[in-house]
Amino acid sequence: AMSRFRNLLRSLATLSFLSLSSLSSSSSVVEAQYVSVSGTKILDPNGDELYFSGINLGNWLVWEGYLMMGDFNYRTHTGFFNSISQAFGGDDKAAEFEYTWRLNYVDEKAISDLKNLGFNSVRVPFNFKLFYQNGMIVNNGFEFFDRVIEFCRMHGMYVLLDMHGAPGYQNPGDHADNVDSNANQPRDTVKFWDGDNVSLAASIWRHIANYYKNEPVVWGYDLINEPVPQSGREYELLQSYITMANAIREVDNNHIIVAEGSWWGSDLTKIDWMDSFTAQQTGVSAQWDDKLVYQIHHYGPASGTYGREEITQKLGIPIFIGEYGETDETNLLAITDWAKSTLVGYFPWSFKKMSHDKCLWTIPPDTAYNQVKSFINNGGTPPTHLYEDMIRFATINIKNGHSSHSWHQGFYNSIKPTITCAESSAFVIPGLVQAEDYCDQYGTQIESTTDTGGGSNIGFLDPNDFTEYNINVSEARTYALEARVASQYNSGQIDVQIDGASVGLMNVPNTNGWQSWTTISTLVALPEGVHSFKLVYPNGNFNLNWVSLSTLLGGVPTNSPTGSGPTPSPFPPLTNAPTITPTEYMTSQLDSCLATNAELQARIEELEGRLAECEITSAPSAVPTPTMGNPSTPTPSKNPTSLPTKGASYSPTVRPSSFPSKMPSKM
C-alpha cells in the first residue's frame, strides 16, 4: 500500500509541477537568476562565490566500450549498438535496450545519492545524435535532459551539459563515437573541422540553448569534449569555439560558455588569446565571451597538471577540471586536493561503471549480460532469447541501490566534497537517521550490512570516534531514541549530544556478531528547532546501522535514561507527563499504526479517484520512487509487472518562459 501511495504522490507532484510551469509569466524571466562569473570566480545566483564539487554521469547517454564490455578494446557507442542489434535480432530491439538504459541508469535516486554524498553538480555527456537525425535537428535528447534537470532541481544540484560526441568527431577516441577510428586513434579520422560540422554543432547548441535559456538549474554549456584537431590545425579550435558560442548568444545570454583545452582537454595554450603566437594564428586577442570558463582534463600523475591554472589567472577567467580518474586513490586524492585549493571546481570520472572499479559504484553483469558479451566477442548463434532478460537488466540492475552493486569507499574518500555541517540539510525529527549519512565524523568507516533492509553501517569504531548530524526537531519534548547496533563485545557506548551537551548514554550489548543486530533504546529531551546531533563513541568495538527518534504516544515517561557519565541535559524536563508501562506504550504504538494505515488507505482511494478524473495513472515503474538513506544502500528490487516500452517519437510540450522554482543560494 505504501508503494502505491508513493507512486500516487509522485503523479500528483508531476501534475502540480506542470500546472505551476504553465502559470509562469514574463515577469519571472526578469527575476530569474543564474550562475555567473566574476574574474576568476564563479558566483551563485545571489552573487556569492560558488565552488563546484561535481561528478560525471558517464556511460549514461554515451556508451563507452570499456564500460559496457568490461575490457579496454576500442568500441564506440554506435559499435556497441550494432553488436546488440545483431544479438537481439534487430535495430528496434537494440533501440529499446538503449532507451530503457537511459531511463534507468540515471534516476532520481542516483541524483539524491550524489547530493547526499555532498556533490552539488553533475556533468552530462551526450552525443549530438540525440538532437540530429535524418539530416534534421530533433528534440529527442530533451526527454533525458529534462528528467535529470528536474531531479537536480529537487535535490539542489546544478547541471553542466557536455557535447561528448560532436559531428564529424572532435577526437579519435571511441568515447567521441568515432566509428572511423581504431585502437591506434589516428588523428586523420577527426573531421569536426571539415565541411559543415562546426556549423552543425553550433546549430545544435543554439537549439539546446533556446530551450534552456531560462533554466537556472543548468549552469553552463561545455561546447565539445576533449578536442584533438588534426596535426597542424590546432589553432582552428578557438575560432570554432567562437562560432558555437555566438550561435548560443543569439538566443541565450544567461548561461556560461565552457571551453576545453586542445589535446584531450589538456593544452590551454591553443586557446590563450594573450599568447602572441596564438593571437597571430587565430586572430583572437581579447576575451571572446563575457561569461567564459575554461576546463582541463587530466589522466595521469597529479604533478603533470599543476600550474595549468596560471594561464587562466593571466586571462582573468575561472578554470575547473572536468575529468580525471582511472588512477590509484593516492593520486586521485592529490588531484582533488589541488583542485580544491586552486580551481573553481572538479568533476571526477565517473559516478558508476559496468564491471570496472575506480568509481563510486560498480554494476556487475548478470548471466544474460555475460552471454551477450560472449556473443559480441566470439560470435556464434545470436542469443535472441536473452532480449527480455537484457531489458530487465536495464530496467532493474543498473539503478542506484541495486543489491548487486559494489560501493568503493576509497574512491569516495579521494573525491569527497568538503562540506561543513553548517551547509548540510537537517533530518526531520521524529524520524530515522542512517548512521552513514553524517555531515561530519572522525575515525569511522562505512561497510555493507546484512541487517534488515540492507544498505550500509558504520564500524571500526575506536574510543572517542564520533559522527555528527543536523536535526530539525518539530516539537520540544522527550523522545524515544533507538539505535541499531551489533558487536562482539559488551563495552561499547554511545554518548548522545545536542549542541555539544550530553543528553543520554547508551550501552551496547554483545550481540555475538558484527552483523548480528539488535535495537537498544533510551529517552532524551530535545528542544525544538535545528540542532547539532552528535554521537560520540567513548568505547568503540561495535557497528551502528541507524538511529531513530520517535514520540511517545499516550504520554511521555518521566523516568530518566540509565547509565553514568554524561552531564545532565541542559533542556528542562517536560512536566505533568503521565507515566505509562512498556506494554501500554507498545499497545498505543500498535493502535496508532493501525489507525495510520486505515487513514492512508482512505487517502489512497481518494487520490486514485482524483487522478482518474485527470486521466492520470500511477507513476510508471521506469520512474523510481525516491528512498532515504546512504547512496551506497542497496534496496531490494522486485521484478516489474510489465517492462517499459518506448512510445512514439518524443515531442516536448511548449517550454514555459521560466520555471517556478530557483536553485538555493547555498549548495
Coordinates of N, CA and C in Angstrom, one line a residue, residues 76-276:
T76 N 32.9 1.9 -29.9 CA 32.1 3.1 -29.8 C 30.7 2.8 -29.4
H77 N 30.0 3.9 -29.1 CA 28.6 3.7 -28.8 C 27.8 3.1 -29.9
T78 N 28.1 3.6 -31.1 CA 27.4 3.0 -32.3 C 27.9 1.6 -32.5
G79 N 29.1 1.3 -32.3 CA 29.6 -0.1 -32.4 C 28.9 -1.0 -31.5
F80 N 28.8 -0.6 -30.2 CA 28.1 -1.5 -29.3 C 26.6 -1.6 -29.6
F81 N 26.0 -0.6 -30.1 CA 24.6 -0.6 -30.5 C 24.4 -1.6 -31.6
N82 N 25.3 -1.6 -32.6 CA 25.2 -2.5 -33.7 C 25.4 -4.0 -33.3
S83 N 26.3 -4.2 -32.3 CA 26.5 -5.5 -31.8 C 25.3 -6.1 -31.1
I84 N 24.7 -5.3 -30.2 CA 23.5 -5.8 -29.5 C 22.3 -5.9 -30.5
S85 N 22.3 -5.1 -31.6 CA 21.3 -5.3 -32.6 C 21.4 -6.7 -33.2
Q86 N 22.6 -7.1 -33.5 CA 22.9 -8.5 -34.0 C 22.5 -9.5 -33.0
A87 N 22.8 -9.2 -31.7 CA 22.5 -10.2 -30.7 C 21.0 -10.4 -30.5
F88 N 20.2 -9.2 -30.5 CA 18.8 -9.3 -30.3 C 18.0 -9.6 -31.5
G89 N 18.5 -9.4 -32.7 CA 17.8 -9.6 -33.9 C 17.1 -8.4 -34.5
G90 N 17.7 -7.2 -34.3 CA 17.1 -6.1 -35.0 C 17.4 -4.8 -34.3
D91 N 17.5 -3.7 -35.1 CA 17.8 -2.3 -34.5 C 16.7 -1.9 -33.6
D92 N 15.4 -2.3 -33.8 CA 14.3 -1.9 -32.9 C 14.5 -2.4 -31.5
K93 N 15.0 -3.6 -31.4 CA 15.3 -4.1 -30.1 C 16.5 -3.5 -29.4
A94 N 17.5 -3.2 -30.2 CA 18.7 -2.5 -29.7 C 18.3 -1.1 -29.2
A95 N 17.4 -0.5 -30.0 CA 16.9 0.9 -29.6 C 16.1 0.8 -28.3
E96 N 15.3 -0.2 -28.1 CA 14.6 -0.4 -26.9 C 15.5 -0.6 -25.7
F97 N 16.5 -1.3 -25.9 CA 17.5 -1.5 -24.8 C 18.2 -0.2 -24.5
E98 N 18.6 0.5 -25.5 CA 19.3 1.8 -25.3 C 18.3 2.8 -24.6
Y99 N 17.1 2.8 -25.0 CA 16.1 3.7 -24.4 C 15.9 3.3 -22.9
T100 N 15.7 2.1 -22.6 CA 15.5 1.6 -21.3 C 16.7 1.9 -20.4
W101 N 17.9 1.7 -20.9 CA 19.1 2.1 -20.2 C 19.1 3.5 -19.8
R102 N 18.8 4.4 -20.7 CA 18.8 5.8 -20.5 C 17.7 6.2 -19.5
L103 N 16.6 5.5 -19.4 CA 15.6 5.8 -18.4 C 16.0 5.5 -17.0
N104 N 16.9 4.5 -16.8 CA 17.1 3.9 -15.5 C 18.5 4.1 -15.0
Y105 N 19.5 4.3 -15.8 CA 20.9 4.5 -15.4 C 21.1 5.7 -14.5
V106 N 20.4 6.8 -14.8 CA 20.3 8.0 -14.0 C 18.9 8.2 -13.7
D107 N 18.5 8.0 -12.4 CA 17.2 8.3 -12.0 C 17.2 9.2 -10.8
E108 N 16.1 9.5 -10.2 CA 16.1 10.4 -9.0 C 16.9 9.9 -7.9
K109 N 16.9 8.6 -7.6 CA 17.7 8.1 -6.5 C 19.2 8.3 -6.8
A110 N 19.6 8.2 -8.0 CA 21.1 8.4 -8.3 C 21.4 9.9 -8.0
I111 N 20.6 10.8 -8.4 CA 20.9 12.2 -8.1 C 20.8 12.5 -6.6
S112 N 19.8 11.9 -5.9 CA 19.7 12.0 -4.5 C 20.9 11.5 -3.8
D113 N 21.4 10.3 -4.2 CA 22.5 9.7 -3.6 C 23.7 10.6 -3.8
L114 N 23.9 11.2 -4.9 CA 25.1 12.1 -5.1 C 25.0 13.3 -4.3
K115 N 23.8 13.8 -4.1 CA 23.6 15.0 -3.3 C 23.9 14.6 -1.8
N116 N 23.5 13.5 -1.4 CA 23.7 13.0 0.0 C 25.2 12.8 0.2
L117 N 26.0 12.5 -0.8 CA 27.4 12.4 -0.7 C 28.1 13.7 -0.7
G118 N 27.4 14.8 -1.0 CA 28.0 16.1 -0.9 C 28.2 16.8 -2.2
F119 N 27.9 16.2 -3.3 CA 28.1 16.8 -4.6 C 27.0 17.8 -4.9
N120 N 27.4 18.9 -5.6 CA 26.4 19.9 -6.0 C 26.3 20.1 -7.4
S121 N 26.9 19.3 -8.3 CA 26.7 19.5 -9.7 C 27.0 18.1 -10.4
V122 N 26.4 18.0 -11.6 CA 26.7 16.8 -12.4 C 27.1 17.3 -13.8
R123 N 28.0 16.6 -14.5 CA 28.3 16.9 -15.9 C 27.7 15.8 -16.7
V124 N 27.0 16.2 -17.7 CA 26.1 15.3 -18.5 C 26.7 15.1 -19.9
P125 N 27.5 14.1 -20.2 CA 28.0 13.8 -21.5 C 26.9 13.3 -22.4
F126 N 26.8 13.9 -23.6 CA 25.8 13.5 -24.6 C 26.3 13.5 -26.0
N127 N 25.7 12.7 -26.9 CA 26.1 12.6 -28.3 C 25.2 13.5 -29.1
F128 N 25.8 14.2 -30.0 CA 25.0 15.2 -30.8 C 23.8 14.5 -31.5
K129 N 23.9 13.2 -31.7 CA 22.8 12.5 -32.4 C 21.5 12.4 -31.7
L130 N 21.6 12.8 -30.4 CA 20.3 12.9 -29.6 C 19.5 14.1 -30.2
F131 N 20.2 15.0 -30.9 CA 19.5 16.2 -31.4 C 19.6 16.3 -32.9
Y132 N 20.0 15.2 -33.6 CA 20.2 15.3 -35.0 C 20.0 13.9 -35.7
Q133 N 19.0 13.8 -36.4 CA 18.7 12.6 -37.1 C 18.1 12.8 -38.5
N134 N 18.5 12.0 -39.4 CA 18.0 12.1 -40.8 C 18.1 13.5 -41.4
G135 N 19.2 14.1 -41.1 CA 19.5 15.4 -41.7 C 18.7 16.6 -41.0
M136 N 18.1 16.3 -39.9 CA 17.3 17.3 -39.2 C 17.6 17.4 -37.8
I137 N 17.5 18.6 -37.2 CA 17.6 18.8 -35.8 C 16.3 18.4 -35.1
V138 N 16.4 17.6 -34.1 CA 15.3 17.0 -33.4 C 15.3 17.2 -31.9
N139 N 14.3 16.8 -31.2 CA 14.2 17.1 -29.8 C 14.4 15.9 -28.9
N140 N 14.8 14.8 -29.4 CA 14.8 13.6 -28.6 C 15.6 13.7 -27.3
G141 N 16.7 14.4 -27.3 CA 17.5 14.5 -26.1 C 16.9 15.2 -25.0
F142 N 15.9 16.1 -25.3 CA 15.3 16.9 -24.2 C 14.6 16.0 -23.2
E143 N 14.1 14.8 -23.6 CA 13.4 13.9 -22.6 C 14.4 13.6 -21.5
F144 N 15.6 13.3 -21.8 CA 16.5 12.8 -20.8 C 17.1 14.0 -20.0
F145 N 17.4 15.1 -20.8 CA 17.9 16.3 -20.1 C 16.9 16.8 -19.1
D146 N 15.6 16.9 -19.5 CA 14.6 17.4 -18.6 C 14.5 16.6 -17.3
R147 N 14.6 15.3 -17.5 CA 14.5 14.4 -16.3 C 15.6 14.7 -15.3
V148 N 16.9 14.7 -15.8 CA 18.0 14.9 -14.9 C 17.9 16.4 -14.3
I149 N 17.5 17.3 -15.1 CA 17.4 18.7 -14.6 C 16.4 18.8 -13.5
E150 N 15.3 18.1 -13.7 CA 14.2 18.2 -12.7 C 14.7 17.4 -11.4
F151 N 15.4 16.3 -11.6 CA 15.9 15.6 -10.4 C 16.9 16.5 -9.6
C152 N 17.7 17.2 -10.4 CA 18.7 18.1 -9.8 C 18.0 19.3 -9.1
R153 N 17.0 19.8 -9.7 CA 16.2 20.9 -9.0 C 15.6 20.4 -7.7
M154 N 15.1 19.2 -7.7 CA 14.5 18.7 -6.5 C 15.6 18.5 -5.3
H155 N 16.8 18.3 -5.7 CA 17.8 18.0 -4.7 C 18.9 19.0 -4.7
G156 N 18.7 20.2 -5.3 CA 19.6 21.3 -5.1 C 20.9 21.1 -5.7
M157 N 20.9 20.7 -7.0 CA 22.2 20.5 -7.7 C 22.1 21.2 -9.1
Y158 N 23.3 21.5 -9.6 CA 23.4 22.1 -10.9 C 23.8 21.1 -12.0
V159 N 23.6 21.5 -13.3 CA 23.8 20.7 -14.4 C 24.7 21.4 -15.4
L160 N 25.7 20.7 -15.9 CA 26.6 21.1 -17.0 C 26.4 20.2 -18.1
L161 N 26.0 20.7 -19.3 CA 25.7 19.9 -20.5 C 27.0 19.8 -21.3
D162 N 27.4 18.6 -21.7 CA 28.7 18.4 -22.3 C 28.5 17.6 -23.6
M163 N 28.8 18.3 -24.8 CA 28.7 17.6 -26.1 C 29.9 16.6 -26.2
H164 N 29.7 15.4 -25.8 CA 30.8 14.4 -25.7 C 31.2 13.8 -27.1
G165 N 30.2 13.8 -27.9 CA 30.4 13.3 -29.3 C 29.8 14.3 -30.2
A166 N 30.7 14.9 -31.1 CA 30.3 16.0 -31.9 C 30.2 15.6 -33.4
P167 N 29.6 16.3 -34.3 CA 29.5 16.0 -35.7 C 30.9 15.9 -36.3
G168 N 31.2 14.8 -37.0 CA 32.5 14.6 -37.6 C 33.6 14.1 -36.7
Y169 N 33.2 14.0 -35.4 CA 34.2 13.5 -34.4 C 35.3 14.5 -34.1
Q170 N 35.3 15.0 -32.8 CA 36.2 16.0 -32.4 C 37.5 15.5 -31.9
N171 N 37.6 14.1 -31.7 CA 38.8 13.5 -31.4 C 38.8 12.0 -31.9
P172 N 39.9 11.3 -31.9 CA 39.9 9.9 -32.4 C 39.5 8.9 -31.4
G173 N 38.9 9.2 -30.3 CA 38.6 8.3 -29.3 C 37.2 7.6 -29.5
D174 N 37.1 6.4 -28.9 CA 35.8 5.8 -29.0 C 34.7 6.5 -28.3
H175 N 35.0 7.2 -27.2 CA 34.0 8.0 -26.5 C 33.4 9.2 -27.3
A176 N 34.1 9.5 -28.4 CA 33.5 10.5 -29.3 C 32.6 9.9 -30.3
D177 N 32.4 8.5 -30.2 CA 31.7 7.7 -31.1 C 32.3 7.8 -32.5
N178 N 33.6 7.9 -32.6 CA 34.3 8.0 -33.8 C 34.5 6.6 -34.5
V179 N 33.5 6.3 -35.3 CA 33.5 5.0 -35.9 C 34.5 4.8 -37.0
D180 N 35.2 5.9 -37.4 CA 36.2 5.8 -38.4 C 37.6 5.5 -37.8
S181 N 37.7 5.6 -36.5 CA 39.0 5.4 -35.8 C 39.2 4.0 -35.3
N182 N 40.2 3.8 -34.6 CA 40.5 2.4 -34.1 C 41.4 2.6 -32.9
A183 N 41.9 1.5 -32.4 CA 42.7 1.5 -31.1 C 43.9 2.4 -31.2
N184 N 44.5 2.6 -32.4 CA 45.6 3.5 -32.6 C 45.3 4.9 -32.6
Q185 N 44.0 5.2 -32.7 CA 43.5 6.6 -32.6 C 44.1 7.5 -33.6
P186 N 44.1 7.2 -34.9 CA 44.7 8.1 -35.9 C 44.0 9.5 -35.9
R187 N 44.7 10.6 -35.9 CA 44.2 11.9 -35.9 C 43.5 12.3 -37.2
D188 N 43.8 11.6 -38.3 CA 43.2 11.9 -39.6 C 41.8 11.5 -39.7
T189 N 41.3 10.8 -38.6 CA 39.9 10.4 -38.6 C 39.0 11.5 -38.0
V190 N 39.7 12.6 -37.5 CA 39.0 13.7 -36.8 C 38.5 14.6 -37.9
K191 N 37.2 14.7 -38.1 CA 36.7 15.6 -39.2 C 35.8 16.7 -38.7
F192 N 35.8 17.0 -37.5 CA 34.9 18.0 -36.9 C 35.2 19.3 -37.6
W193 N 36.4 19.6 -37.9 CA 36.7 20.9 -38.5 C 36.7 20.9 -40.0
D194 N 36.1 19.9 -40.6 CA 35.9 19.8 -42.1 C 34.4 20.0 -42.4
G195 N 34.2 20.5 -43.6 CA 32.8 20.7 -44.1 C 32.0 21.6 -43.2
D196 N 30.7 21.2 -43.0 CA 29.8 22.0 -42.2 C 29.6 21.5 -40.8
N197 N 30.6 20.7 -40.3 CA 30.4 20.1 -39.0 C 30.4 21.1 -37.8
V198 N 31.3 22.1 -37.9 CA 31.2 23.1 -36.8 C 29.9 23.9 -36.9
S199 N 29.4 24.2 -38.1 CA 28.2 24.9 -38.2 C 27.0 24.1 -37.7
L200 N 27.1 22.8 -37.9 CA 26.0 21.9 -37.4 C 26.0 21.9 -35.9
A201 N 27.2 21.7 -35.3 CA 27.3 21.7 -33.8 C 26.8 23.1 -33.3
A202 N 27.1 24.2 -33.9 CA 26.6 25.5 -33.5 C 25.1 25.5 -33.6
S203 N 24.5 25.0 -34.6 CA 23.1 25.0 -34.7 C 22.4 24.1 -33.6
I204 N 23.0 23.0 -33.3 CA 22.5 22.1 -32.2 C 22.6 22.8 -30.9
W205 N 23.7 23.5 -30.6 CA 23.9 24.2 -29.4 C 22.9 25.4 -29.3
R206 N 22.6 26.0 -30.4 CA 21.6 27.1 -30.4 C 20.2 26.5 -30.1
H207 N 19.9 25.4 -30.6 CA 18.7 24.7 -30.4 C 18.5 24.4 -28.9
I208 N 19.6 23.8 -28.3 CA 19.6 23.5 -26.9 C 19.5 24.7 -26.0
A209 N 20.3 25.7 -26.4 CA 20.3 27.0 -25.6 C 18.9 27.7 -25.6
N210 N 18.3 27.6 -26.8 CA 17.0 28.3 -26.9 C 16.0 27.6 -26.0
Y211 N 16.1 26.3 -25.8 CA 15.2 25.5 -25.0 C 15.5 25.8 -23.5
Y212 N 16.7 25.9 -23.1 CA 17.1 26.1 -21.7 C 17.5 27.5 -21.3
K213 N 17.2 28.5 -22.1 CA 17.7 29.8 -21.9 C 17.2 30.4 -20.6
N214 N 16.1 29.9 -20.1 CA 15.6 30.5 -18.8 C 15.6 29.4 -17.7
E215 N 16.5 28.4 -17.8 CA 16.6 27.3 -16.9 C 17.8 27.6 -15.9
P216 N 17.5 27.9 -14.6 CA 18.6 28.2 -13.7 C 19.4 27.0 -13.2
V217 N 18.8 25.8 -13.3 CA 19.5 24.6 -12.9 C 20.7 24.3 -13.8
V218 N 20.6 24.6 -15.1 CA 21.7 24.5 -16.0 C 22.7 25.6 -15.8
W219 N 23.9 25.3 -15.5 CA 24.9 26.4 -15.3 C 25.8 26.7 -16.5
G220 N 25.9 25.7 -17.4 CA 26.8 26.0 -18.5 C 26.7 25.0 -19.6
Y221 N 27.3 25.4 -20.8 CA 27.4 24.6 -22.0 C 28.8 24.3 -22.3
D222 N 29.2 23.0 -22.1 CA 30.5 22.5 -22.4 C 30.6 22.2 -23.9
L223 N 31.2 23.0 -24.7 CA 31.0 23.1 -26.2 C 31.4 21.7 -26.9
I224 N 32.6 21.2 -26.7 CA 32.9 19.9 -27.2 C 33.9 19.3 -26.2
N225 N 33.8 18.0 -26.1 CA 34.7 17.3 -25.1 C 36.0 16.9 -25.8
E226 N 37.1 17.2 -25.1 CA 38.5 16.7 -25.4 C 38.8 16.8 -26.9
P227 N 38.8 18.0 -27.4 CA 39.2 18.2 -28.8 C 40.6 17.8 -29.1
V228 N 40.8 17.1 -30.2 CA 42.1 16.8 -30.8 C 42.1 17.0 -32.3
P229 N 42.4 18.3 -32.6 CA 42.4 18.6 -34.1 C 43.5 17.8 -34.8
Q230 N 43.3 17.7 -36.1 CA 44.4 17.1 -36.9 C 45.7 17.9 -36.8
S231 N 46.8 17.2 -36.9 CA 48.1 17.9 -36.8 C 48.2 19.1 -37.7
G232 N 48.6 20.2 -37.1 CA 48.7 21.4 -37.9 C 47.5 22.3 -37.9
R233 N 46.4 21.8 -37.4 CA 45.1 22.5 -37.4 C 44.7 22.9 -36.0
E234 N 45.5 22.8 -35.0 CA 45.2 23.1 -33.6 C 44.6 24.5 -33.4
Y235 N 45.0 25.4 -34.2 CA 44.6 26.8 -33.9 C 43.2 27.1 -34.6
E236 N 42.6 26.1 -35.2 CA 41.2 26.3 -35.7 C 40.3 26.1 -34.5
L237 N 40.8 25.5 -33.4 CA 39.9 25.2 -32.3 C 39.2 26.5 -31.7
L238 N 40.0 27.5 -31.5 CA 39.4 28.7 -30.9 C 38.4 29.4 -31.7
Q239 N 38.6 29.5 -33.0 CA 37.5 30.0 -33.9 C 36.3 29.2 -33.9
S240 N 36.4 27.9 -33.8 CA 35.2 27.0 -33.8 C 34.5 27.2 -32.5
Y241 N 35.2 27.5 -31.4 CA 34.5 27.8 -30.1 C 33.7 29.1 -30.3
I242 N 34.3 30.1 -30.9 CA 33.6 31.3 -31.1 C 32.4 31.2 -31.9
T243 N 32.4 30.3 -33.0 CA 31.3 30.1 -33.8 C 30.1 29.5 -33.0
M244 N 30.4 28.5 -32.2 CA 29.4 27.9 -31.4 C 28.9 28.8 -30.3
A245 N 29.8 29.6 -29.7 CA 29.3 30.5 -28.6 C 28.4 31.6 -29.2
N246 N 28.8 32.1 -30.4 CA 28.0 33.1 -31.0 C 26.6 32.6 -31.3
A247 N 26.5 31.4 -31.7 CA 25.2 30.8 -32.0 C 24.3 30.7 -30.7
I248 N 25.0 30.3 -29.6 CA 24.3 30.3 -28.3 C 23.8 31.7 -27.9
R249 N 24.7 32.6 -28.1 CA 24.3 34.0 -27.7 C 23.2 34.6 -28.5
E250 N 22.9 34.1 -29.6 CA 21.8 34.6 -30.4 C 20.5 34.4 -29.6
V251 N 20.4 33.4 -28.7 CA 19.2 33.1 -28.0 C 19.3 33.1 -26.5
D252 N 20.6 33.0 -26.0 CA 20.8 32.8 -24.6 C 22.0 33.6 -24.1
N253 N 21.8 34.6 -23.3 CA 22.8 35.3 -22.6 C 22.9 35.0 -21.1
N254 N 22.2 34.0 -20.7 CA 22.1 33.7 -19.2 C 23.2 32.7 -18.8
H255 N 23.6 31.9 -19.6 CA 24.5 30.7 -19.2 C 25.9 30.9 -19.6
I256 N 26.7 30.1 -18.9 CA 28.2 30.2 -19.0 C 28.6 29.3 -20.2
I257 N 29.6 29.8 -21.0 CA 30.2 29.1 -22.1 C 31.5 28.4 -21.5
V258 N 31.6 27.1 -21.7 CA 32.7 26.3 -21.2 C 33.5 25.8 -22.3
A259 N 34.8 26.1 -22.3 CA 35.7 25.6 -23.4 C 36.9 24.8 -22.9
E260 N 37.1 23.7 -23.5 CA 38.2 22.8 -23.1 C 39.5 23.1 -23.9
G261 N 40.6 22.8 -23.3 CA 41.9 22.9 -24.0 C 42.0 21.9 -25.1
S262 N 43.0 22.1 -26.0 CA 43.2 21.2 -27.0 C 43.9 19.9 -26.5
W263 N 44.2 18.9 -27.3 CA 44.8 17.7 -27.0 C 44.2 17.0 -25.8
W264 N 43.0 16.5 -26.0 CA 42.2 15.8 -24.9 C 41.9 16.7 -23.7
G265 N 41.8 18.0 -24.0 CA 41.4 18.9 -22.9 C 42.5 19.4 -22.1
S266 N 43.8 19.1 -22.4 CA 44.9 19.4 -21.5 C 45.7 20.6 -21.9
D267 N 45.6 21.1 -23.2 CA 46.5 22.1 -23.7 C 45.8 23.4 -23.8
L268 N 46.0 24.3 -22.9 CA 45.3 25.6 -22.9 C 46.0 26.6 -23.8
T269 N 47.2 26.4 -24.2 CA 47.9 27.4 -25.0 C 47.3 27.7 -26.3
K270 N 46.5 26.7 -26.9 CA 45.9 26.9 -28.2 C 44.7 27.8 -28.1
I271 N 44.2 28.1 -26.9 CA 43.1 29.0 -26.7 C 43.4 30.1 -25.8
D272 N 44.7 30.4 -25.7 CA 45.2 31.5 -24.9 C 45.3 32.8 -25.7
W273 N 44.3 33.6 -25.7 CA 44.3 34.8 -26.6 C 45.4 35.8 -26.2
M274 N 46.0 35.7 -25.0 CA 47.0 36.6 -24.6 C 48.4 36.1 -25.1
D275 N 48.5 34.9 -25.6 CA 49.7 34.4 -26.1 C 49.9 35.0 -27.5
S276 N 51.0 35.6 -27.8 CA 51.2 36.4 -29.0 C 51.1 35.4 -30.3

